[in-house]
Short mmCIF file of C-alpha atoms in Angstrom, two decimals:
data_model
loop_
_atom_site.label_atom_id
_atom_site.label_comp_id
_atom_site.label_asym_id
_atom_site.label_seq_id
_atom_site.Cartn_x
_atom_site.Cartn_y
_atom_site.Cartn_z
CA MET A 160 -10.37 56.34 -8.45
CA THR A 161 -10.89 54.19 -5.36
CA PRO A 162 -7.62 53.30 -3.69
CA ALA A 163 -6.68 49.60 -3.58
CA LYS A 164 -7.68 47.77 -0.47
CA ARG A 165 -4.76 47.20 1.87
CA ILE A 166 -3.97 44.80 4.69
CA GLY A 167 -1.19 46.41 6.66
CA ARG A 168 1.12 47.89 4.03
CA TYR A 169 0.19 45.27 1.39
CA PRO A 170 -2.20 46.17 -1.45
CA VAL A 171 -4.68 43.30 -2.05
CA ILE A 172 -5.13 41.86 -5.53
CA ARG A 173 -7.71 39.13 -5.00
CA GLU A 174 -9.06 36.51 -2.61
CA ILE A 175 -7.53 33.09 -3.14
CA GLY A 176 -8.95 31.04 -0.27
CA LYS A 177 -11.44 31.20 2.58
CA GLY A 178 -12.08 29.16 5.73
CA ALA A 179 -14.27 29.25 8.85
CA MET A 180 -12.04 31.67 10.71
CA GLY A 181 -10.15 33.56 8.02
CA THR A 182 -9.27 34.35 4.43
CA VAL A 183 -6.12 34.25 2.31
CA TYR A 184 -5.47 36.98 -0.27
CA GLU A 185 -3.00 37.52 -2.99
CA GLY A 186 -1.22 40.87 -2.58
CA PHE A 187 2.14 42.41 -3.25
CA ASP A 188 4.96 44.08 -1.36
CA PRO A 189 4.97 47.79 -2.33
CA ASP A 190 8.72 48.03 -1.66
CA THR A 191 9.80 45.11 -3.86
CA GLY A 192 6.79 44.48 -6.10
CA GLU A 193 6.87 40.78 -5.20
CA LYS A 194 3.70 38.81 -4.72
CA VAL A 195 2.74 37.87 -1.20
CA ALA A 196 0.05 35.68 0.35
CA ILE A 197 -1.77 37.47 3.16
CA LYS A 198 -3.56 35.24 5.68
CA ILE A 199 -5.97 37.02 7.95
CA LEU A 200 -7.85 35.85 11.03
CA ARG A 201 -11.40 37.03 11.81
CA ALA A 202 -12.22 35.45 15.16
CA GLU A 203 -14.64 38.12 16.50
CA HIS A 204 -17.72 36.10 15.27
CA LEU A 205 -16.64 33.02 17.24
CA GLY A 206 -17.36 32.25 20.91
CA ASP A 207 -14.84 33.54 23.44
CA HIS A 208 -13.17 30.13 23.88
CA ARG A 209 -12.82 29.46 20.14
CA ALA A 210 -11.69 32.98 19.42
CA ASP A 211 -8.96 32.74 22.06
CA SER A 212 -7.81 29.37 20.68
CA ALA A 213 -7.78 30.58 17.06
CA SER A 214 -5.94 33.72 18.03
CA ALA A 215 -3.26 31.77 19.92
CA ARG A 216 -2.85 29.35 16.99
CA PHE A 217 -2.50 32.24 14.55
CA GLU A 218 0.12 33.96 16.64
CA ARG A 219 1.92 30.58 17.20
CA GLU A 220 2.09 30.05 13.44
CA ALA A 221 3.66 33.47 12.88
CA GLN A 222 6.11 33.15 15.75
CA ALA A 223 7.15 29.60 14.72
CA THR A 224 7.62 30.32 11.04
CA ARG A 225 9.54 33.57 11.54
CA ARG A 226 12.18 31.63 13.47
CA LEU A 227 12.89 29.47 10.45
CA ARG A 228 14.82 30.28 7.26
CA HIS A 229 14.92 27.28 4.98
CA PRO A 230 14.30 26.76 1.27
CA ASN A 231 11.72 24.07 2.06
CA ILE A 232 9.70 26.08 4.62
CA VAL A 233 7.33 28.85 3.57
CA ALA A 234 8.86 32.21 4.46
CA VAL A 235 6.95 34.68 6.61
CA ARG A 236 7.53 38.36 5.94
CA GLU A 237 5.45 40.00 8.67
CA TYR A 238 2.91 39.38 11.44
CA GLY A 239 0.65 42.36 12.24
CA GLU A 240 -2.73 43.65 13.38
CA GLN A 241 -5.08 46.03 11.64
CA GLY A 242 -8.06 46.93 13.82
CA ARG A 243 -9.59 43.63 14.91
CA ILE A 244 -7.88 41.69 12.16
CA LYS A 245 -4.66 39.79 12.66
CA PHE A 246 -2.62 38.94 9.53
CA ILE A 247 0.46 37.09 8.41
CA ALA A 248 2.18 38.10 5.12
CA MET A 249 4.17 35.28 3.63
CA GLU A 250 5.81 34.23 0.35
CA PHE A 251 3.38 33.56 -2.46
CA LEU A 252 3.60 29.88 -3.56
CA ASN A 253 2.60 28.91 -7.09
CA GLY A 254 1.99 25.21 -6.69
CA ARG A 255 -0.39 22.49 -5.42
CA GLU A 256 -0.86 20.72 -2.14
CA LEU A 257 0.86 17.34 -1.97
CA ARG A 258 -2.49 15.83 -1.13
CA GLN A 259 -3.89 16.89 -4.54
CA LEU A 260 -0.85 15.43 -6.30
CA MET A 261 -1.28 12.13 -4.39
CA ARG A 262 -4.90 11.88 -5.41
CA GLU A 263 -3.94 12.42 -9.07
CA ARG A 264 -1.04 9.95 -9.13
CA GLY A 265 -2.44 7.19 -6.90
CA ARG A 266 1.17 6.38 -5.92
CA PHE A 267 4.56 7.82 -6.66
CA GLU A 268 7.55 6.24 -8.36
CA LEU A 269 10.25 5.47 -5.88
CA ASP A 270 12.68 8.24 -6.95
CA ASP A 271 9.92 10.91 -6.76
CA ALA A 272 8.71 9.72 -3.36
CA VAL A 273 12.26 9.75 -2.01
CA PHE A 274 12.99 13.21 -3.53
CA VAL A 275 9.87 14.69 -1.88
CA LEU A 276 10.47 13.06 1.44
CA LEU A 277 14.11 14.04 1.66
CA GLN A 278 13.19 17.70 1.23
CA LEU A 279 10.50 17.34 3.96
CA LEU A 280 13.05 15.71 6.29
CA ASP A 281 15.55 18.47 5.59
CA ALA A 282 12.90 21.08 6.52
CA LEU A 283 11.99 19.15 9.70
CA GLY A 284 15.63 18.83 10.70
CA HIS A 285 16.04 22.58 10.45
CA SER A 286 12.82 23.18 12.35
CA HIS A 287 13.73 20.83 15.17
CA GLN A 288 17.24 22.34 15.50
CA HIS A 289 15.55 25.70 16.05
CA GLY A 290 13.20 24.35 18.72
CA VAL A 291 10.04 24.14 16.64
CA VAL A 292 7.99 20.87 16.40
CA HIS A 293 5.30 21.13 13.72
CA ARG A 294 2.88 18.51 15.19
CA ASP A 295 0.61 18.47 12.13
CA ILE A 296 2.75 17.24 9.25
CA LYS A 297 0.43 15.90 6.51
CA PRO A 298 0.15 16.20 2.71
CA SER A 299 -2.22 19.16 2.82
CA ASN A 300 0.40 21.14 4.77
CA VAL A 301 3.05 20.50 2.13
CA MET A 302 2.99 22.58 -1.10
CA VAL A 303 4.64 21.16 -4.22
CA LEU A 304 6.12 23.63 -6.72
CA GLN A 305 7.61 23.14 -10.14
CA GLY A 306 10.22 20.38 -10.27
CA LEU A 307 8.74 18.70 -7.15
CA GLN A 308 10.19 21.36 -4.88
CA VAL A 309 8.57 21.12 -1.46
CA LYS A 310 7.43 23.85 0.91
CA VAL A 311 6.15 23.02 4.45
CA MET A 312 3.33 25.25 5.61
CA ASP A 313 0.90 25.88 8.52
CA PHE A 314 2.77 25.81 11.80
CA GLY A 315 -0.52 26.74 13.57
CA ILE A 316 -0.25 24.02 16.23
CA ALA A 317 3.53 23.89 16.49
CA ARG A 318 5.16 23.52 19.82
CA ILE A 319 7.80 26.15 20.35
CA GLU A 320 10.47 25.64 22.96
CA SER A 321 10.27 28.26 25.78
CA ALA A 322 6.98 29.67 24.35
CA ALA A 323 4.11 30.55 26.61
CA PHE A 324 1.46 28.69 24.60
CA THR A 325 -0.14 25.57 26.09
CA GLN A 326 -2.76 23.13 24.86
CA MET A 327 -4.51 21.05 27.53
CA GLY A 328 -7.40 18.57 27.27
CA THR A 329 -7.50 18.46 23.42
CA LEU A 330 -5.69 16.38 20.93
CA LEU A 331 -4.31 18.61 18.19
CA GLY A 332 -3.57 17.17 14.81
CA THR A 333 -5.03 15.03 12.04
CA PRO A 334 -5.68 11.39 13.06
CA THR A 335 -4.05 9.73 9.99
CA TYR A 336 -0.74 11.35 10.79
CA MET A 337 -0.81 11.60 14.62
CA SER A 338 1.87 9.62 16.47
CA PRO A 339 0.86 7.17 19.20
CA GLU A 340 2.10 9.52 21.94
CA GLN A 341 -0.03 12.36 20.55
CA MET A 342 -3.04 10.04 20.58
CA ARG A 343 -2.40 9.28 24.27
CA GLY A 344 -2.27 12.96 25.02
CA GLU A 345 1.46 13.01 25.80
CA PRO A 346 3.79 15.89 24.88
CA ALA A 347 5.11 15.60 21.29
CA ASP A 348 8.72 16.13 20.30
CA GLY A 349 10.39 15.99 16.87
CA ARG A 350 9.93 12.25 16.66
CA ALA A 351 6.18 12.85 16.24
CA ASP A 352 6.92 14.73 13.06
CA LEU A 353 9.13 11.91 11.86
CA TRP A 354 6.28 9.46 12.43
CA ALA A 355 4.00 11.61 10.27
CA ALA A 356 6.76 11.73 7.56
CA GLY A 357 6.86 7.92 7.64
CA VAL A 358 3.12 7.73 7.13
CA MET A 359 3.43 10.06 4.11
CA LEU A 360 6.28 7.98 2.68
CA TYR A 361 4.14 4.85 2.93
CA GLU A 362 1.20 6.63 1.27
CA MET A 363 3.34 7.89 -1.61
CA LEU A 364 4.84 4.47 -2.26
CA VAL A 365 1.61 2.42 -1.92
CA GLY A 366 -1.22 4.81 -2.72
CA ARG A 367 -2.96 4.45 0.66
CA SER A 368 -2.37 5.11 4.34
CA PRO A 369 -0.80 2.33 6.46
CA PHE A 370 -3.65 2.82 8.96
CA ALA A 371 -6.65 3.62 6.71
CA ALA A 372 -10.06 3.28 8.30
CA ALA A 373 -13.55 4.76 8.06
CA THR A 374 -13.50 6.93 11.16
CA PRO A 375 -10.86 9.01 13.04
CA VAL A 376 -11.07 6.77 16.12
CA ALA A 377 -10.60 3.64 14.00
CA VAL A 378 -7.54 5.18 12.37
CA MET A 379 -6.09 5.89 15.77
CA GLN A 380 -6.82 2.37 16.95
CA ASN A 381 -5.12 0.90 13.87
CA ALA A 382 -2.03 3.08 14.46
CA MET A 383 -1.87 1.91 18.08
CA ALA A 384 -2.34 -1.80 17.38
CA LEU A 385 -1.65 -2.85 13.76
CA GLU A 386 1.62 -3.55 11.94
CA PRO A 387 1.33 -2.10 8.41
CA ALA A 388 1.85 -4.54 5.54
CA PRO A 389 5.45 -4.31 4.14
CA VAL A 390 5.52 -2.05 1.07
CA SER A 391 7.66 -4.59 -0.77
CA SER A 392 4.76 -7.07 -0.54
CA LEU A 393 2.34 -4.54 -2.03
CA VAL A 394 4.30 -2.94 -4.88
CA ALA A 395 6.51 -4.96 -7.17
CA GLY A 396 10.05 -3.72 -7.38
CA LEU A 397 10.30 -2.02 -4.01
CA PRO A 398 13.24 -3.41 -2.03
CA THR A 399 12.84 -5.02 1.34
CA SER A 400 15.30 -2.47 2.71
CA LEU A 401 12.43 0.08 2.49
CA ASP A 402 10.36 -2.20 4.77
CA ALA A 403 13.02 -1.84 7.43
CA VAL A 404 13.13 1.96 7.11
CA LEU A 405 9.35 2.24 7.37
CA ARG A 406 9.18 -0.25 10.25
CA ARG A 407 11.52 2.03 12.25
CA ALA A 408 9.88 5.23 11.17
CA LEU A 409 6.48 3.89 12.34
CA ALA A 410 7.62 2.26 15.52
CA ARG A 411 4.99 2.89 18.20
CA ARG A 412 7.61 3.51 20.88
CA ARG A 413 9.33 6.78 19.94
CA ASP A 414 12.69 5.68 21.39
CA GLU A 415 12.67 2.92 18.78
CA ARG A 416 12.11 5.37 15.88
CA PHE A 417 14.65 7.52 14.08
CA GLN A 418 15.88 10.07 16.60
CA ALA A 419 16.65 12.80 14.10
CA ALA A 420 15.49 13.79 10.55
CA SER A 421 19.03 13.41 9.26
CA GLU A 422 19.20 9.79 10.47
CA PHE A 423 15.86 9.04 8.72
CA ALA A 424 17.13 10.66 5.53
CA GLY A 425 20.44 8.77 5.51
CA GLU A 426 18.75 5.38 5.94
CA LEU A 427 16.14 6.17 3.29
CA VAL A 428 18.82 7.04 0.74
CA LYS A 429 20.64 3.78 1.43
CA ALA A 430 17.43 1.80 1.12
CA ALA A 431 16.39 3.46 -2.12
CA ALA A 432 19.83 2.93 -3.64
CA ALA A 433 19.24 -0.76 -3.32
CA ALA A 434 16.60 -0.51 -6.00
CA SER A 435 17.64 2.52 -8.11
CA ASP A 436 20.92 4.19 -9.02
CA ALA A 437 18.90 7.32 -9.81
CA VAL A 438 18.78 8.41 -6.17
CA ASP A 439 21.73 10.69 -5.68
CA LEU A 440 23.19 10.59 -2.13
CA ASP A 441 24.76 13.99 -2.48
CA LEU A 442 21.53 15.52 -3.77
CA ALA A 443 19.62 13.90 -0.98
CA LEU A 444 21.68 15.36 1.83
CA ALA A 445 22.40 18.80 0.28
CA PRO A 446 20.18 21.88 -0.26
CA LEU A 447 18.49 22.23 -3.66
CA ALA A 448 20.75 23.97 -6.17
CA THR A 449 20.19 25.48 -9.58
CA PRO A 450 21.12 22.77 -12.16
CA ALA A 451 24.20 23.41 -14.25
CA PRO A 452 23.63 24.31 -17.90
CA ALA A 453 23.54 21.30 -20.19
CA VAL A 454 26.70 20.59 -22.20
CA PRO A 455 25.93 20.51 -25.96
CA GLN A 456 26.02 16.96 -27.30
CA ALA A 457 26.90 15.76 -30.83
CA PRO A 458 23.77 15.07 -32.91
CA ALA A 459 22.54 11.51 -32.61
CA ALA A 460 22.47 9.15 -35.52
CA PRO A 461 19.18 9.09 -37.37
CA VAL A 462 16.67 6.67 -35.99
CA VAL A 463 15.10 4.16 -38.37
CA PRO A 464 11.31 4.52 -38.22
CA GLN A 465 9.50 1.67 -36.47
CA ALA A 466 6.04 0.37 -37.07
CA PRO A 467 3.57 2.11 -34.73
CA ALA A 468 2.69 0.22 -31.57
CA ALA A 469 -0.78 -1.03 -31.01
CA PRO A 470 -2.94 1.58 -29.29
CA VAL A 471 -3.19 1.26 -25.52
CA VAL A 472 -6.69 1.02 -24.13
CA PRO A 473 -7.01 3.66 -21.35
CA GLN A 474 -7.92 2.44 -17.93
CA ALA A 475 -10.24 4.21 -15.55
CA PRO A 476 -8.19 5.68 -12.68
CA ALA A 477 -8.51 3.87 -9.39
CA ALA A 478 -10.29 5.66 -6.62
CA PRO A 479 -7.97 6.72 -3.83
CA SER A 480 -8.03 4.16 -1.01
CA TRP A 481 -6.93 6.37 1.85
CA VAL A 482 -9.32 8.14 4.21
CA GLU A 483 -8.19 11.49 5.59
CA PRO A 484 -10.46 13.41 7.92
CA SER A 485 -10.68 17.19 7.75
CA PRO A 486 -7.82 19.06 9.46
CA ILE A 487 -9.49 19.74 12.80
CA ASP A 488 -8.65 19.90 16.46
CA ILE A 489 -9.95 16.59 17.73
CA ALA A 490 -11.72 17.12 21.05
CA ILE A 491 -11.89 13.52 22.26
CA GLU A 492 -10.41 11.60 25.15
CA PRO A 493 -6.83 10.42 24.55
CA LEU A 494 -6.57 6.69 23.91
CA PRO A 495 -5.53 4.71 26.96
CA ARG A 496 -1.93 3.57 27.34
CA PRO A 497 -1.43 -0.14 26.69
CA ALA A 498 -1.12 -2.38 29.75
CA ALA A 499 2.41 -3.05 30.82
#
C-alpha cells in the first residue's frame, strides 16, 4: 500500500484550492486527528524578484498569525519547510467567504451586518493590540461559518511592529478597500484596517461599494474625492445615526476616523440600537459564547387555520452592483497628495 502523501507531519487528504504561487490542501493532525488546512508556496517557477516577494509575504503571514490568538482569527498551528516548499498548517474552516455571501444576499439586514462587523472589529482590535496591522481587510479575506461566526484570514501583507519586512515602491492591497493614506503610498496603521471595515459595513447595508467604479484607478480616485451617499437615503429604515458612524469611519484624514476598533464598535452598537432593539450591547462587546439551553415553554394555544395567502411571484435577483478587482499587489504610482 502506498503511504499517504505528507506535508511536514500532516497526511494530505485532498486538494481544496490552487493559485498562481501555491496550493491549499485538506489534511489532518496525526496527534489529534483534527482536520487542518495546509497552505503551501511553490515560488521556484517565478522570477527571482517575484519569488523573493512571495516568500516574504508567506513568511509574514505565518509570523503575523502565530502572534494572534482570537476566536475570530484563523489559528495557525505551524510554519515549516519541506525541501523547496514552504507551508503553513492552520485550522480547517468549514464555511464560505463573506464575498460569496454578499453576492447571494445583495445586502444584509441591519442586525446581521452589525453582528458580522462587530466580530471583525473585535478581531482587528486584538490584532492591533499585538502590533499587527492587516492592511488587506476585505470580504474575500473573511470566512463566515455557521451562525454567522467570522474568521479573519490572510495576513500576507500585514505590517508587523519591529519586523524586518519592508515594502517599497508598490501599493499593497485591494483598491476597493484601500485607505487614502495607502493610496498615497504612506505607511498604514490600524486606522487603515478600520477604513476597510467601514467600506465593508457600507457594502453589507447597501449592496454596493461606496466608491464603486469600473477600474482600480477610478475606485481610488472616488475614495480620494467623493463623499458616499448616506445609507439612510438609500435603504428605507436605516437610521441617520448610521450615516454619522460611516462618515467618521470613512473620513479621508485618518486622525478624523475612529482611532481604535473598540471605539468604532461602541458607536456602531449605539447607532444600530436607534433602529432595532435586537442588537445586544453586551453581545456586541463580548466574545462569542455557547448559547444557554432553551427553557421548555408551555404549549401554545392551537392556531385557527387561515386562508392561504396569494402566491408570491418570484423576482429575478439583482446583479451585484459593486466592482471588486482581483486581490493583487498594485504596482502603480501612488496618487498625489491633495494641494494644501
